[in-house]
XYZ file of C-alpha atoms in Angstrom:
318
model
C 0.298 -0.088 0.264
C 1.314 3.227 -0.854
C 1.228 5.752 2.190
C 0.176 9.500 1.638
C 1.865 10.902 4.324
C 2.713 10.204 8.130
C 0.516 11.346 11.149
C 1.270 10.702 14.929
C -1.698 11.064 16.995
C -1.386 11.519 20.799
C -4.180 10.101 22.558
C -4.894 7.837 19.844
C -6.379 5.161 21.864
C -8.699 7.390 23.522
C -12.740 8.459 22.653
C -11.952 10.919 19.856
C -8.147 10.211 18.907
C -9.022 6.812 17.813
C -12.049 7.624 15.812
C -9.188 10.252 14.145
C -6.784 7.403 13.890
C -9.516 5.280 11.975
C -10.024 7.861 9.456
C -6.577 8.654 8.726
C -5.988 5.014 8.500
C -8.722 4.513 6.085
C -7.382 7.764 3.982
C -3.812 6.447 3.459
C -1.993 7.751 5.889
C 0.738 5.794 7.879
C -0.308 6.277 11.709
C 1.410 6.567 14.736
C -0.162 6.420 17.979
C 1.333 7.321 21.395
C -0.840 6.905 24.521
C -0.192 5.920 28.032
C -3.725 4.074 28.124
C -4.669 6.071 31.359
C -7.341 6.948 29.808
C -7.384 5.363 26.456
C -8.402 1.871 25.761
C -6.656 -0.946 24.081
C -9.901 -2.124 22.161
C -9.677 1.264 20.741
C -6.398 0.724 18.808
C -6.513 0.543 15.048
C -3.712 -2.486 14.410
C -2.804 -0.867 10.687
C -1.310 1.851 13.131
C 2.102 1.760 15.061
C 1.309 2.087 18.462
C 3.776 3.242 21.347
C 3.054 3.212 24.946
C 4.040 6.301 26.625
C 3.042 9.473 27.935
C 3.644 12.760 26.380
C 5.358 13.896 29.743
C 7.891 11.482 28.772
C 11.879 12.203 28.042
C 11.793 9.558 25.148
C 9.420 10.997 23.215
C 12.060 12.285 21.135
C 13.312 8.857 20.170
C 9.908 7.850 19.091
C 9.788 11.036 16.966
C 13.220 10.677 15.538
C 11.941 6.944 14.687
C 9.146 7.531 13.144
C 9.417 10.990 11.696
C 5.728 12.045 11.288
C 4.811 14.790 8.839
C 1.452 15.859 11.035
C 0.975 15.848 14.537
C -2.815 15.750 15.782
C -2.280 16.447 19.813
C -5.412 15.087 21.760
C -3.445 13.480 24.637
C -4.508 15.681 27.773
C -5.917 15.337 31.438
C -9.637 16.309 30.224
C -11.667 16.258 33.546
C -12.670 19.610 34.835
C -13.428 18.135 38.310
C -9.686 16.198 38.663
C -8.411 19.714 37.235
C -10.013 21.259 40.371
C -8.950 18.648 42.824
C -5.228 18.049 41.305
C -4.144 21.629 39.384
C -0.596 20.472 39.687
C -0.893 17.213 37.670
C -3.417 18.863 35.042
C -0.483 21.292 34.278
C 2.045 18.609 33.704
C 0.063 16.851 31.177
C -1.925 19.793 29.484
C 1.017 22.629 29.621
C 4.202 20.758 30.069
C 3.199 17.652 28.003
C 2.400 19.922 25.231
C 5.415 21.897 25.518
C 7.571 18.608 25.210
C 5.400 18.004 22.240
C 6.401 21.224 20.809
C 9.941 21.067 21.388
C 10.624 17.396 19.929
C 8.067 18.502 16.888
C 10.400 21.449 16.157
C 13.383 19.484 16.378
C 12.571 16.614 14.168
C 10.770 18.861 11.493
C 7.149 18.146 11.928
C 5.252 20.049 9.011
C 1.906 20.922 11.250
C 0.605 20.190 14.400
C -3.196 20.173 14.808
C -4.032 20.826 18.679
C -7.575 19.561 20.473
C -8.507 22.539 22.853
C -11.201 23.315 24.467
C -14.126 26.103 23.666
C -16.376 24.713 26.644
C -13.781 25.541 29.187
C -11.944 28.445 27.733
C -14.072 31.007 27.512
C -15.795 30.628 31.077
C -18.954 32.190 31.203
C -19.232 34.166 28.569
C -21.974 37.206 28.042
C -22.259 36.520 24.422
C -23.917 33.218 23.242
C -23.114 31.633 20.624
C -19.448 32.760 21.895
C -17.364 33.927 18.537
C -13.847 32.796 18.861
C -12.016 35.884 19.369
C -14.053 36.287 22.936
C -12.124 37.187 25.920
C -10.702 34.457 27.570
C -11.796 33.844 31.185
C -11.606 30.034 32.269
C -12.785 29.256 35.696
C -11.304 26.025 36.160
C -7.482 24.743 36.017
C -8.434 22.728 32.814
C -9.414 25.342 30.706
C -6.432 27.261 32.031
C -3.978 25.188 31.089
C -5.395 24.431 27.554
C -5.078 28.514 27.598
C -1.427 27.918 28.282
C -1.098 24.921 25.853
C -2.277 27.309 23.175
C 0.024 30.240 24.072
C 3.089 28.096 23.839
C 1.926 26.714 20.589
C 1.408 30.669 19.299
C 5.015 30.989 20.480
C 6.434 28.032 18.692
C 4.745 29.471 15.344
C 6.129 32.667 15.869
C 9.802 31.786 17.080
C 10.242 28.873 14.920
C 7.977 28.890 12.099
C 5.897 25.911 13.480
C 2.441 25.744 11.504
C -0.031 24.782 13.401
C -4.286 25.029 13.804
C -6.132 25.336 17.304
C -9.518 23.275 17.177
C -11.901 24.485 20.341
C -14.411 21.733 21.017
C -17.490 22.135 22.693
C -19.028 19.086 24.570
C -18.027 16.285 22.088
C -19.892 12.984 22.179
C -20.601 9.662 20.404
C -19.440 6.013 20.221
C -16.559 5.002 22.509
C -17.018 7.785 25.088
C -16.084 6.451 28.695
C -19.183 6.014 30.538
C -17.501 5.114 33.877
C -15.050 8.564 33.853
C -15.994 12.008 35.121
C -16.295 13.639 32.019
C -18.702 12.914 29.345
C -21.994 13.209 30.615
C -23.710 11.789 27.475
C -22.218 8.324 27.743
C -22.444 8.502 31.604
C -26.073 9.117 31.622
C -26.734 6.529 28.860
C -25.336 3.974 30.661
C -26.803 4.822 34.210
C -30.120 4.627 32.025
C -29.494 1.282 30.659
C -28.646 -0.286 33.840
C -31.383 0.919 35.823
C -29.294 3.595 37.701
C -30.338 7.256 38.054
C -28.452 9.617 36.270
C -27.097 12.281 38.353
C -27.278 15.962 37.639
C -25.140 18.454 39.248
C -27.110 21.677 40.160
C -30.421 22.458 38.788
C -29.668 21.119 35.434
C -30.393 24.424 33.561
C -27.082 24.639 32.757
C -26.615 24.212 28.778
C -23.748 22.843 26.559
C -23.322 22.757 22.968
C -22.762 19.236 22.064
C -20.979 18.596 18.823
C -20.969 14.574 17.431
C -17.287 12.877 17.240
C -17.947 12.426 13.705
C -18.039 16.103 13.076
C -14.932 16.879 15.286
C -12.919 14.320 13.208
C -13.925 16.030 9.975
C -12.643 19.533 11.644
C -9.264 17.888 12.026
C -9.160 16.460 8.779
C -10.084 19.732 7.387
C -7.160 21.478 9.306
C -4.470 19.524 7.566
C -4.515 21.803 4.606
C -6.466 24.920 5.804
C -6.680 27.276 9.124
C -2.804 27.769 9.173
C -1.680 29.292 12.826
C -5.589 29.883 13.483
C -7.908 28.953 16.183
C -11.184 27.479 15.413
C -14.362 26.964 17.638
C -15.824 23.376 16.475
C -19.450 23.066 17.697
C -23.040 22.830 16.725
C -23.658 26.351 17.638
C -26.975 25.437 19.594
C -27.548 25.415 23.216
C -28.971 22.109 24.893
C -29.634 22.183 28.540
C -28.419 19.000 30.713
C -32.077 18.810 31.881
C -33.393 18.530 27.612
C -30.535 16.231 27.454
C -31.719 13.810 30.061
C -35.197 14.202 28.340
C -33.804 13.280 25.236
C -31.856 10.134 26.232
C -34.756 8.833 28.570
C -36.962 9.115 25.165
C -34.261 7.172 23.229
C -33.464 4.512 26.013
C -37.119 3.979 27.715
C -35.861 5.237 30.576
C -38.978 5.800 33.184
C -37.525 7.261 36.210
C -36.358 11.138 37.157
C -32.411 12.292 37.665
C -30.773 12.179 41.159
C -29.767 15.985 41.640
C -26.718 16.964 43.236
C -24.738 20.220 44.030
C -23.148 22.239 41.696
C -19.260 21.135 40.721
C -16.687 23.660 40.873
C -15.010 24.763 37.858
C -18.237 23.977 35.589
C -19.319 26.580 33.299
C -23.193 27.260 33.415
C -24.162 28.641 29.902
C -22.194 28.224 26.577
C -22.604 27.617 23.169
C -19.970 28.558 20.105
C -19.912 30.309 17.197
C -18.217 28.575 14.344
C -18.447 31.412 11.490
C -14.960 31.266 11.296
C -14.528 27.299 11.223
C -17.124 27.553 8.106
C -15.300 30.323 6.148
C -11.651 29.285 6.808
C -11.964 25.575 7.191
C -15.055 25.090 4.984
C -16.276 22.934 8.343
C -19.700 22.714 9.597
C -21.274 20.369 12.396
C -23.387 18.264 10.200
C -25.119 15.325 12.931
C -28.560 16.752 14.277
C -28.017 15.859 18.074
C -31.148 13.339 18.154
C -29.465 11.295 15.292
C -25.948 11.328 17.258
C -27.391 10.527 20.729
C -29.425 7.720 19.432
C -26.131 6.135 17.556
C -24.356 6.524 20.886
C -27.107 4.742 22.881
C -26.630 1.730 20.478
C -22.956 1.869 20.701
C -23.311 1.905 24.528
C -26.055 -0.482 24.720
C -23.663 -3.298 22.339
C -20.453 -2.723 24.666
C -22.581 -3.283 27.671
C -23.966 -6.125 26.791
C -20.749 -7.777 25.491
C -19.181 -6.575 28.731
C -21.893 -8.513 30.674
C -23.334 -5.270 31.936
C -26.412 -5.574 30.229
C -28.254 -9.052 30.244
C -29.328 -10.055 26.553
């Protein structure tokens, strides 16, 4: 098989990263995965890709880059839990800031052509006055996670200016879809679905009127692919542009799963944004990208995936 180019994906065994790896392999890229498997899963690995079991914070990352000589780097590896960032901001910084800095340095030293960085829109702008929030809105993170992602963006900008390292930053809304982990602290869609399918009460933190901008992982993959040849040294919001409250999400999933009970309500979590959606006009104009997956359709596919996975693992009967 004649490969087009080589692409290294950090976090390539994770939720979003594994979908991106599959797409790159299908498109003929030689793909290298770097993942420490702390949140990524072996079952997500594409066996046509080369896998390095390694953290981006490890100094031997340079050896991997020298050996593999990637043209493109898709940087998705991260500490992505807002609650964990509040509990342990030092660990959050070590992974999201220092890990990214190490990645940028080894990319500069080994001649990487472009880095496509997965950032956050949902945690970056805080609680913005204007919704949908444009790409050039004031950055006011209210969690260490949002702060660390912003610092990583600043290092990316520095390497672009100082070392002419090409990059595109993608600021995601709340990404959902198949392979999202229903057992973690992040990923409300998968968490709600598994709870409903197993007869447990999903927990809503706060009154449930807090609203998010949910975007399908399929659409996020398309944004990454679009950024290969476009959007150089720019940042883009990647989301649906629509507000959906947690209560509305709960209702939609209850209809799809046939769940019959009410949610359990807990206290509001520190660091959680209350209301945000993202204006993606710049992504449409510069990347030629728009979100195409209706929320109801994407949720139905995610329910089917979680149901099948839970049945295979013996969590569900039948």
